[in-house]
Amino acid sequence: MQPKWEQLAGRLQAQIEDGTYPPGTSLPPMDELVEAGEGARATVHQAYRALETAGYVVMIRKRGTVVRDRTQIAVPLSRYGQVLGPGGSHGPWETAAREQGLDGSMIATGAETAEAPAEVATALGLVPGSLAVRRSRSALLGDDVVQVQHAWYPPDIAEAAGLTTPGKIVGGVYGALAAAGFMPDEFDEVVTARLPSKGEAAQLSIGTVIPVLLVERVTRDGNGRVLELLQIIGSADRLKLVYDNLSLRGTAS
């Protein structure tokens, strides 16, 4: 027979899934469920912790146990090519969100020039110990952080494209690179997955059993020069990476 906390967690999970408790609403206060006969406070607390670990809710100070929005966004590869023209106001993330009726935004969280770690210098084609520009940003759906991004650039490219200041790049970085004469032409991308650290789970408001996607992308121009190394940590249950319109010419059968 299931423990009482597990039975309660199962009932609440079913109510979350059927919309009784939609995203953004709070589950009943623990004391209210105790008074309703759902068990001792420890039982209710364990049920809520189980829901948090599984990614159904997040516990927010002064708001209680809030149902987490698990709406998924598809980010097609083709969105990157669509933002290379001048004059755009939305980057790939915001463009993909808008086309799916979602409230997506990209928030810049910092920019600095620092000595590049060895693996970053190698990826950028720089001499070990060289300086590089790192930009950090968060991709949001509504108020939820869905991705944390760290992007590295050779200093001369960053300076020319206006990437050295911490503010938001209107139209996206690819558009800024193209406008500065550094046309992104091709990239390599590696995607892996693992369970999050406690810090990552807190930052992304996910439980510790929800995997994160790790994306590492190296973008080059038509001459093969590396323009950007982008490292992304994202919530796997909120992201769908779509590799659309890829050519099969020149591939082995």
PDB file of C-alpha atoms in Angstrom:
ATOM      1  CA  MET A   1       0.000   0.000   0.000  1.00  0.00           C
ATOM      2  CA  GLN A   2       1.272   3.457  -0.897  1.00  0.00           C
ATOM      3  CA  PRO A   3       2.364   5.747   1.944  1.00  0.00           C
ATOM      4  CA  LYS A   4      -0.154   8.486   2.697  1.00  0.00           C
ATOM      5  CA  TRP A   5       2.149  11.245   1.416  1.00  0.00           C
ATOM      6  CA  GLU A   6       2.528   9.416  -1.897  1.00  0.00           C
ATOM      7  CA  GLN A   7      -1.230   9.022  -2.277  1.00  0.00           C
ATOM      8  CA  LEU A   8      -1.702  12.744  -1.613  1.00  0.00           C
ATOM      9  CA  ALA A   9       1.040  13.669  -4.077  1.00  0.00           C
ATOM     10  CA  GLY A  10      -0.626  11.485  -6.710  1.00  0.00           C
ATOM     11  CA  ARG A  11      -4.019  13.154  -6.231  1.00  0.00           C
ATOM     12  CA  LEU A  12      -2.521  16.637  -6.398  1.00  0.00           C
ATOM     13  CA  GLN A  13      -0.501  15.726  -9.478  1.00  0.00           C
ATOM     14  CA  ALA A  14      -3.673  14.524 -11.198  1.00  0.00           C
ATOM     15  CA  GLN A  15      -5.405  17.795 -10.300  1.00  0.00           C
ATOM     16  CA  ILE A  16      -2.490  19.782 -11.725  1.00  0.00           C
ATOM     17  CA  GLU A  17      -2.610  17.771 -14.938  1.00  0.00           C
ATOM     18  CA  ASP A  18      -6.382  18.125 -15.375  1.00  0.00           C
ATOM     19  CA  GLY A  19      -6.242  21.895 -14.836  1.00  0.00           C
ATOM     20  CA  THR A  20      -7.827  22.062 -11.410  1.00  0.00           C
ATOM     21  CA  TYR A  21      -4.657  23.884 -10.382  1.00  0.00           C
ATOM     22  CA  PRO A  22      -3.421  25.709 -13.520  1.00  0.00           C
ATOM     23  CA  PRO A  23       0.092  27.138 -13.885  1.00  0.00           C
ATOM     24  CA  GLY A  24       0.751  30.099 -11.623  1.00  0.00           C
ATOM     25  CA  THR A  25      -1.838  29.150  -9.014  1.00  0.00           C
ATOM     26  CA  SER A  26      -0.938  28.025  -5.522  1.00  0.00           C
ATOM     27  CA  LEU A  27      -1.766  24.694  -3.963  1.00  0.00           C
ATOM     28  CA  PRO A  28      -3.727  24.912  -0.700  1.00  0.00           C
ATOM     29  CA  PRO A  29      -1.677  25.913   2.356  1.00  0.00           C
ATOM     30  CA  MET A  30      -0.346  22.883   4.198  1.00  0.00           C
ATOM     31  CA  ASP A  31      -2.386  23.641   7.327  1.00  0.00           C
ATOM     32  CA  GLU A  32      -5.559  23.647   5.237  1.00  0.00           C
ATOM     33  CA  LEU A  33      -4.874  20.102   3.999  1.00  0.00           C
ATOM     34  CA  VAL A  34      -4.009  18.987   7.522  1.00  0.00           C
ATOM     35  CA  GLU A  35      -7.374  20.310   8.748  1.00  0.00           C
ATOM     36  CA  ALA A  36      -9.074  18.536   5.837  1.00  0.00           C
ATOM     37  CA  GLY A  37      -7.735  15.213   7.091  1.00  0.00           C
ATOM     38  CA  GLU A  38      -5.065  14.646   4.443  1.00  0.00           C
ATOM     39  CA  GLY A  39      -2.527  13.748   7.118  1.00  0.00           C
ATOM     40  CA  ALA A  40      -0.075  15.324   9.509  1.00  0.00           C
ATOM     41  CA  ARG A  41       1.894  18.387   8.451  1.00  0.00           C
ATOM     42  CA  ALA A  42       4.936  16.198   7.810  1.00  0.00           C
ATOM     43  CA  THR A  43       2.832  14.073   5.433  1.00  0.00           C
ATOM     44  CA  VAL A  44       1.636  17.103   3.467  1.00  0.00           C
ATOM     45  CA  HIS A  45       5.124  18.599   3.400  1.00  0.00           C
ATOM     46  CA  GLN A  46       6.577  15.362   2.007  1.00  0.00           C
ATOM     47  CA  ALA A  47       3.880  15.279  -0.688  1.00  0.00           C
ATOM     48  CA  TYR A  48       4.664  18.857  -1.703  1.00  0.00           C
ATOM     49  CA  ARG A  49       8.389  18.143  -1.763  1.00  0.00           C
ATOM     50  CA  ALA A  50       7.764  15.146  -4.040  1.00  0.00           C
ATOM     51  CA  LEU A  51       5.806  17.358  -6.449  1.00  0.00           C
ATOM     52  CA  GLU A  52       8.608  19.925  -6.375  1.00  0.00           C
ATOM     53  CA  THR A  53      11.262  17.301  -7.063  1.00  0.00           C
ATOM     54  CA  ALA A  54       9.223  16.026 -10.035  1.00  0.00           C
ATOM     55  CA  GLY A  55       8.936  19.550 -11.460  1.00  0.00           C
ATOM     56  CA  TYR A  56       5.207  20.112 -10.946  1.00  0.00           C
ATOM     57  CA  VAL A  57       5.504  22.939  -8.433  1.00  0.00           C
ATOM     58  CA  VAL A  58       8.008  25.405  -7.074  1.00  0.00           C
ATOM     59  CA  MET A  59       8.038  26.671  -3.511  1.00  0.00           C
ATOM     60  CA  ILE A  60       8.194  30.478  -3.477  1.00  0.00           C
ATOM     61  CA  ARG A  61       8.700  32.539  -0.348  1.00  0.00           C
ATOM     62  CA  LYS A  62       5.527  34.433   0.631  1.00  0.00           C
ATOM     63  CA  ARG A  63       3.552  32.786  -2.213  1.00  0.00           C
ATOM     64  CA  GLY A  64       3.533  29.194  -1.091  1.00  0.00           C
ATOM     65  CA  THR A  65       3.619  26.160  -3.367  1.00  0.00           C
ATOM     66  CA  VAL A  66       3.019  27.427  -6.902  1.00  0.00           C
ATOM     67  CA  VAL A  67       2.150  25.248  -9.892  1.00  0.00           C
ATOM     68  CA  ARG A  68       4.921  25.435 -12.459  1.00  0.00           C
ATOM     69  CA  ASP A  69       4.211  26.287 -16.105  1.00  0.00           C
ATOM     70  CA  ARG A  70       5.508  23.406 -18.212  1.00  0.00           C
ATOM     71  CA  THR A  71       4.516  24.843 -21.598  1.00  0.00           C
ATOM     72  CA  GLN A  72       7.122  23.774 -24.138  1.00  0.00           C
ATOM     73  CA  ILE A  73       8.653  26.040 -26.778  1.00  0.00           C
ATOM     74  CA  ALA A  74      10.002  24.711 -30.084  1.00  0.00           C
ATOM     75  CA  VAL A  75      13.131  26.543 -31.242  1.00  0.00           C
ATOM     76  CA  PRO A  76      13.696  25.730 -34.934  1.00  0.00           C
ATOM     77  CA  LEU A  77      17.149  26.060 -36.435  1.00  0.00           C
ATOM     78  CA  SER A  78      15.643  28.133 -39.272  1.00  0.00           C
ATOM     79  CA  ARG A  79      14.881  30.969 -36.817  1.00  0.00           C
ATOM     80  CA  TYR A  80      18.584  31.821 -36.719  1.00  0.00           C
ATOM     81  CA  GLY A  81      18.764  32.477 -40.437  1.00  0.00           C
ATOM     82  CA  GLN A  82      15.685  34.680 -40.282  1.00  0.00           C
ATOM     83  CA  VAL A  83      17.292  37.236 -37.950  1.00  0.00           C
ATOM     84  CA  LEU A  84      20.402  37.972 -40.028  1.00  0.00           C
ATOM     85  CA  GLY A  85      18.843  40.893 -41.892  1.00  0.00           C
ATOM     86  CA  PRO A  86      19.248  44.446 -40.568  1.00  0.00           C
ATOM     87  CA  GLY A  87      16.542  46.306 -38.696  1.00  0.00           C
ATOM     88  CA  GLY A  88      15.042  43.405 -36.777  1.00  0.00           C
ATOM     89  CA  SER A  89      13.933  43.908 -33.198  1.00  0.00           C
ATOM     90  CA  HIS A  90      13.646  40.271 -32.044  1.00  0.00           C
ATOM     91  CA  GLY A  91      16.263  37.546 -31.771  1.00  0.00           C
ATOM     92  CA  PRO A  92      15.707  33.826 -32.520  1.00  0.00           C
ATOM     93  CA  TRP A  93      14.297  33.032 -29.066  1.00  0.00           C
ATOM     94  CA  GLU A  94      11.811  35.892 -29.082  1.00  0.00           C
ATOM     95  CA  THR A  95      10.865  35.192 -32.716  1.00  0.00           C
ATOM     96  CA  ALA A  96      10.162  31.517 -31.991  1.00  0.00           C
ATOM     97  CA  ALA A  97       8.116  32.407 -28.902  1.00  0.00           C
ATOM     98  CA  ARG A  98       6.013  35.033 -30.693  1.00  0.00           C
ATOM     99  CA  GLU A  99       5.181  32.652 -33.537  1.00  0.00           C
ATOM    100  CA  GLN A 100       3.880  30.145 -30.977  1.00  0.00           C
ATOM    101  CA  GLY A 101       1.854  32.739 -29.082  1.00  0.00           C
ATOM    102  CA  LEU A 102       4.222  32.679 -26.117  1.00  0.00           C
ATOM    103  CA  ASP A 103       5.680  35.551 -24.109  1.00  0.00           C
ATOM    104  CA  GLY A 104       9.384  35.029 -24.703  1.00  0.00           C
ATOM    105  CA  SER A 105      12.144  37.473 -23.822  1.00  0.00           C
ATOM    106  CA  MET A 106      15.912  37.538 -23.578  1.00  0.00           C
ATOM    107  CA  ILE A 107      17.457  39.335 -20.596  1.00  0.00           C
ATOM    108  CA  ALA A 108      21.137  40.298 -20.613  1.00  0.00           C
ATOM    109  CA  THR A 109      22.729  39.574 -17.245  1.00  0.00           C
ATOM    110  CA  GLY A 110      26.308  40.718 -17.791  1.00  0.00           C
ATOM    111  CA  ALA A 111      29.290  41.222 -20.089  1.00  0.00           C
ATOM    112  CA  GLU A 112      32.982  41.105 -19.248  1.00  0.00           C
ATOM    113  CA  THR A 113      36.398  40.763 -20.810  1.00  0.00           C
ATOM    114  CA  ALA A 114      38.364  38.022 -19.110  1.00  0.00           C
ATOM    115  CA  GLU A 115      41.023  35.420 -19.705  1.00  0.00           C
ATOM    116  CA  ALA A 116      39.384  32.624 -21.644  1.00  0.00           C
ATOM    117  CA  PRO A 117      39.451  29.161 -20.051  1.00  0.00           C
ATOM    118  CA  ALA A 118      41.630  26.756 -22.026  1.00  0.00           C
ATOM    119  CA  GLU A 119      38.717  24.980 -23.708  1.00  0.00           C
ATOM    120  CA  VAL A 120      37.106  28.303 -24.660  1.00  0.00           C
ATOM    121  CA  ALA A 121      40.347  29.667 -26.140  1.00  0.00           C
ATOM    122  CA  THR A 122      40.746  26.484 -28.173  1.00  0.00           C
ATOM    123  CA  ALA A 123      37.168  26.663 -29.470  1.00  0.00           C
ATOM    124  CA  LEU A 124      37.612  30.328 -30.467  1.00  0.00           C
ATOM    125  CA  GLY A 125      40.960  29.678 -32.163  1.00  0.00           C
ATOM    126  CA  LEU A 126      42.794  31.885 -29.670  1.00  0.00           C
ATOM    127  CA  VAL A 127      46.194  31.401 -28.060  1.00  0.00           C
ATOM    128  CA  PRO A 128      45.881  29.942 -24.527  1.00  0.00           C
ATOM    129  CA  GLY A 129      45.753  32.749 -21.973  1.00  0.00           C
ATOM    130  CA  SER A 130      44.138  35.182 -24.436  1.00  0.00           C
ATOM    131  CA  LEU A 131      41.376  37.544 -23.427  1.00  0.00           C
ATOM    132  CA  ALA A 132      37.844  36.972 -24.689  1.00  0.00           C
ATOM    133  CA  VAL A 133      34.491  38.697 -24.179  1.00  0.00           C
ATOM    134  CA  ARG A 134      31.838  36.736 -22.314  1.00  0.00           C
ATOM    135  CA  ARG A 135      28.176  37.729 -22.438  1.00  0.00           C
ATOM    136  CA  SER A 136      25.629  36.104 -20.130  1.00  0.00           C
ATOM    137  CA  ARG A 137      21.873  36.154 -20.624  1.00  0.00           C
ATOM    138  CA  SER A 138      18.693  34.383 -19.605  1.00  0.00           C
ATOM    139  CA  ALA A 139      15.922  33.225 -21.944  1.00  0.00           C
ATOM    140  CA  LEU A 140      12.485  33.593 -20.342  1.00  0.00           C
ATOM    141  CA  LEU A 141       8.948  32.431 -20.994  1.00  0.00           C
ATOM    142  CA  GLY A 142       6.804  34.844 -19.032  1.00  0.00           C
ATOM    143  CA  ASP A 143       8.656  35.250 -15.747  1.00  0.00           C
ATOM    144  CA  ASP A 144      10.279  31.803 -15.884  1.00  0.00           C
ATOM    145  CA  VAL A 145      13.946  31.357 -16.745  1.00  0.00           C
ATOM    146  CA  VAL A 146      14.061  28.493 -19.255  1.00  0.00           C
ATOM    147  CA  GLN A 147      17.642  28.843 -20.475  1.00  0.00           C
ATOM    148  CA  VAL A 148      20.861  30.253 -19.056  1.00  0.00           C
ATOM    149  CA  GLN A 149      23.356  31.208 -21.766  1.00  0.00           C
ATOM    150  CA  HIS A 150      27.043  32.137 -21.741  1.00  0.00           C
ATOM    151  CA  ALA A 151      28.529  33.283 -25.047  1.00  0.00           C
ATOM    152  CA  TRP A 152      32.216  33.923 -25.764  1.00  0.00           C
ATOM    153  CA  TYR A 153      33.681  36.093 -28.544  1.00  0.00           C
ATOM    154  CA  PRO A 154      37.146  37.116 -29.807  1.00  0.00           C
ATOM    155  CA  PRO A 155      37.664  40.698 -28.504  1.00  0.00           C
ATOM    156  CA  ASP A 156      37.976  42.363 -31.928  1.00  0.00           C
ATOM    157  CA  ILE A 157      34.735  40.808 -33.153  1.00  0.00           C
ATOM    158  CA  ALA A 158      32.901  41.700 -29.951  1.00  0.00           C
ATOM    159  CA  GLU A 159      34.112  45.297 -30.134  1.00  0.00           C
ATOM    160  CA  ALA A 160      33.137  45.740 -33.781  1.00  0.00           C
ATOM    161  CA  ALA A 161      29.679  44.190 -33.263  1.00  0.00           C
ATOM    162  CA  GLY A 162      28.898  46.176 -30.098  1.00  0.00           C
ATOM    163  CA  LEU A 163      28.906  43.126 -27.845  1.00  0.00           C
ATOM    164  CA  THR A 164      31.155  44.467 -25.080  1.00  0.00           C
ATOM    165  CA  THR A 165      28.429  46.319 -23.167  1.00  0.00           C
ATOM    166  CA  PRO A 166      26.084  44.444 -20.809  1.00  0.00           C
ATOM    167  CA  GLY A 167      22.791  45.647 -22.313  1.00  0.00           C
ATOM    168  CA  LYS A 168      20.396  43.660 -24.484  1.00  0.00           C
ATOM    169  CA  ILE A 169      21.348  43.306 -28.161  1.00  0.00           C
ATOM    170  CA  VAL A 170      18.226  44.389 -30.039  1.00  0.00           C
ATOM    171  CA  GLY A 171      17.530  41.952 -32.859  1.00  0.00           C
ATOM    172  CA  GLY A 172      19.875  39.325 -31.474  1.00  0.00           C
ATOM    173  CA  VAL A 173      23.619  38.706 -31.593  1.00  0.00           C
ATOM    174  CA  TYR A 174      23.568  37.072 -35.046  1.00  0.00           C
ATOM    175  CA  GLY A 175      21.983  40.218 -36.475  1.00  0.00           C
ATOM    176  CA  ALA A 176      24.618  42.377 -34.757  1.00  0.00           C
ATOM    177  CA  LEU A 177      27.440  40.218 -36.108  1.00  0.00           C
ATOM    178  CA  ALA A 178      26.012  40.364 -39.638  1.00  0.00           C
ATOM    179  CA  ALA A 179      25.584  44.149 -39.444  1.00  0.00           C
ATOM    180  CA  ALA A 180      29.250  44.478 -38.442  1.00  0.00           C
ATOM    181  CA  GLY A 181      30.367  42.450 -41.461  1.00  0.00           C
ATOM    182  CA  PHE A 182      30.808  39.105 -39.693  1.00  0.00           C
ATOM    183  CA  MET A 183      28.214  36.991 -41.472  1.00  0.00           C
ATOM    184  CA  PRO A 184      27.443  33.749 -39.599  1.00  0.00           C
ATOM    185  CA  ASP A 185      27.670  30.974 -42.174  1.00  0.00           C
ATOM    186  CA  GLU A 186      27.850  27.622 -40.420  1.00  0.00           C
ATOM    187  CA  PHE A 187      28.007  26.097 -36.963  1.00  0.00           C
ATOM    188  CA  ASP A 188      28.678  22.908 -35.089  1.00  0.00           C
ATOM    189  CA  GLU A 189      26.317  22.056 -32.247  1.00  0.00           C
ATOM    190  CA  VAL A 190      26.579  19.354 -29.612  1.00  0.00           C
ATOM    191  CA  VAL A 191      23.588  18.564 -27.380  1.00  0.00           C
ATOM    192  CA  THR A 192      23.835  16.404 -24.274  1.00  0.00           C
ATOM    193  CA  ALA A 193      21.659  15.928 -21.206  1.00  0.00           C
ATOM    194  CA  ARG A 194      22.146  15.310 -17.493  1.00  0.00           C
ATOM    195  CA  LEU A 195      20.428  15.928 -14.195  1.00  0.00           C
ATOM    196  CA  PRO A 196      20.807  19.486 -12.871  1.00  0.00           C
ATOM    197  CA  SER A 197      22.894  20.628  -9.968  1.00  0.00           C
ATOM    198  CA  LYS A 198      20.985  22.144  -7.053  1.00  0.00           C
ATOM    199  CA  GLY A 199      21.997  25.611  -8.221  1.00  0.00           C
ATOM    200  CA  GLU A 200      20.795  24.975 -11.774  1.00  0.00           C
ATOM    201  CA  ALA A 201      17.530  23.490 -10.507  1.00  0.00           C
ATOM    202  CA  ALA A 202      16.927  26.602  -8.394  1.00  0.00           C
ATOM    203  CA  GLN A 203      17.813  28.991 -11.229  1.00  0.00           C
ATOM    204  CA  LEU A 204      15.525  27.208 -13.703  1.00  0.00           C
ATOM    205  CA  SER A 205      12.792  26.479 -11.111  1.00  0.00           C
ATOM    206  CA  ILE A 206      12.830  22.772 -11.895  1.00  0.00           C
ATOM    207  CA  GLY A 207      12.961  19.701  -9.727  1.00  0.00           C
ATOM    208  CA  THR A 208      16.117  17.692  -9.343  1.00  0.00           C
ATOM    209  CA  VAL A 209      14.761  14.829 -11.494  1.00  0.00           C
ATOM    210  CA  ILE A 210      14.033  17.050 -14.519  1.00  0.00           C
ATOM    211  CA  PRO A 211      17.031  16.790 -16.899  1.00  0.00           C
ATOM    212  CA  VAL A 212      18.755  19.827 -18.334  1.00  0.00           C
ATOM    213  CA  LEU A 213      19.872  20.090 -21.936  1.00  0.00           C
ATOM    214  CA  LEU A 214      23.454  21.229 -22.472  1.00  0.00           C
ATOM    215  CA  VAL A 215      24.001  22.869 -25.843  1.00  0.00           C
ATOM    216  CA  GLU A 216      27.421  23.965 -27.097  1.00  0.00           C
ATOM    217  CA  ARG A 217      27.478  25.773 -30.450  1.00  0.00           C
ATOM    218  CA  VAL A 218      30.501  27.069 -32.364  1.00  0.00           C
ATOM    219  CA  THR A 219      29.534  29.541 -35.121  1.00  0.00           C
ATOM    220  CA  ARG A 220      31.878  30.425 -38.004  1.00  0.00           C
ATOM    221  CA  ASP A 221      31.849  32.825 -40.937  1.00  0.00           C
ATOM    222  CA  GLY A 222      32.314  31.818 -44.575  1.00  0.00           C
ATOM    223  CA  ASN A 223      36.106  31.850 -44.174  1.00  0.00           C
ATOM    224  CA  GLY A 224      35.987  29.426 -41.262  1.00  0.00           C
ATOM    225  CA  ARG A 225      36.760  32.010 -38.568  1.00  0.00           C
ATOM    226  CA  VAL A 226      35.023  31.325 -35.260  1.00  0.00           C
ATOM    227  CA  LEU A 227      32.640  34.139 -34.339  1.00  0.00           C
ATOM    228  CA  GLU A 228      31.000  32.766 -31.202  1.00  0.00           C
ATOM    229  CA  LEU A 229      31.077  29.941 -28.698  1.00  0.00           C
ATOM    230  CA  LEU A 230      27.654  29.631 -27.100  1.00  0.00           C
ATOM    231  CA  GLN A 231      27.013  27.459 -24.044  1.00  0.00           C
ATOM    232  CA  ILE A 232      23.395  26.879 -23.004  1.00  0.00           C
ATOM    233  CA  ILE A 233      21.849  25.142 -19.999  1.00  0.00           C
ATOM    234  CA  GLY A 234      18.108  24.695 -20.457  1.00  0.00           C
ATOM    235  CA  SER A 235      15.159  22.965 -18.842  1.00  0.00           C
ATOM    236  CA  ALA A 236      14.523  19.815 -20.891  1.00  0.00           C
ATOM    237  CA  ASP A 237      10.777  19.796 -20.246  1.00  0.00           C
ATOM    238  CA  ARG A 238      10.388  23.359 -21.609  1.00  0.00           C
ATOM    239  CA  LEU A 239      12.545  23.081 -24.754  1.00  0.00           C
ATOM    240  CA  LYS A 240      12.228  21.356 -28.107  1.00  0.00           C
ATOM    241  CA  LEU A 241      15.221  21.924 -30.378  1.00  0.00           C
ATOM    242  CA  VAL A 242      14.074  21.518 -33.997  1.00  0.00           C
ATOM    243  CA  TYR A 243      16.728  20.934 -36.642  1.00  0.00           C
ATOM    244  CA  ASP A 244      14.651  21.756 -39.708  1.00  0.00           C
ATOM    245  CA  ASN A 245      15.478  22.114 -43.425  1.00  0.00           C
ATOM    246  CA  LEU A 246      18.844  20.421 -43.195  1.00  0.00           C
ATOM    247  CA  SER A 247      20.441  19.396 -46.483  1.00  0.00           C
ATOM    248  CA  LEU A 248      21.390  15.766 -47.056  1.00  0.00           C
ATOM    249  CA  ARG A 249      23.688  16.620 -49.958  1.00  0.00           C
ATOM    250  CA  GLY A 250      27.168  15.303 -49.460  1.00  0.00           C
ATOM    251  CA  THR A 251      26.225  12.959 -46.604  1.00  0.00           C
ATOM    252  CA  ALA A 252      27.074   9.301 -46.679  1.00  0.00           C
ATOM    253  CA  SER A 253      24.260   6.813 -47.190  1.00  0.00           C
TER     254      SER A 253
END
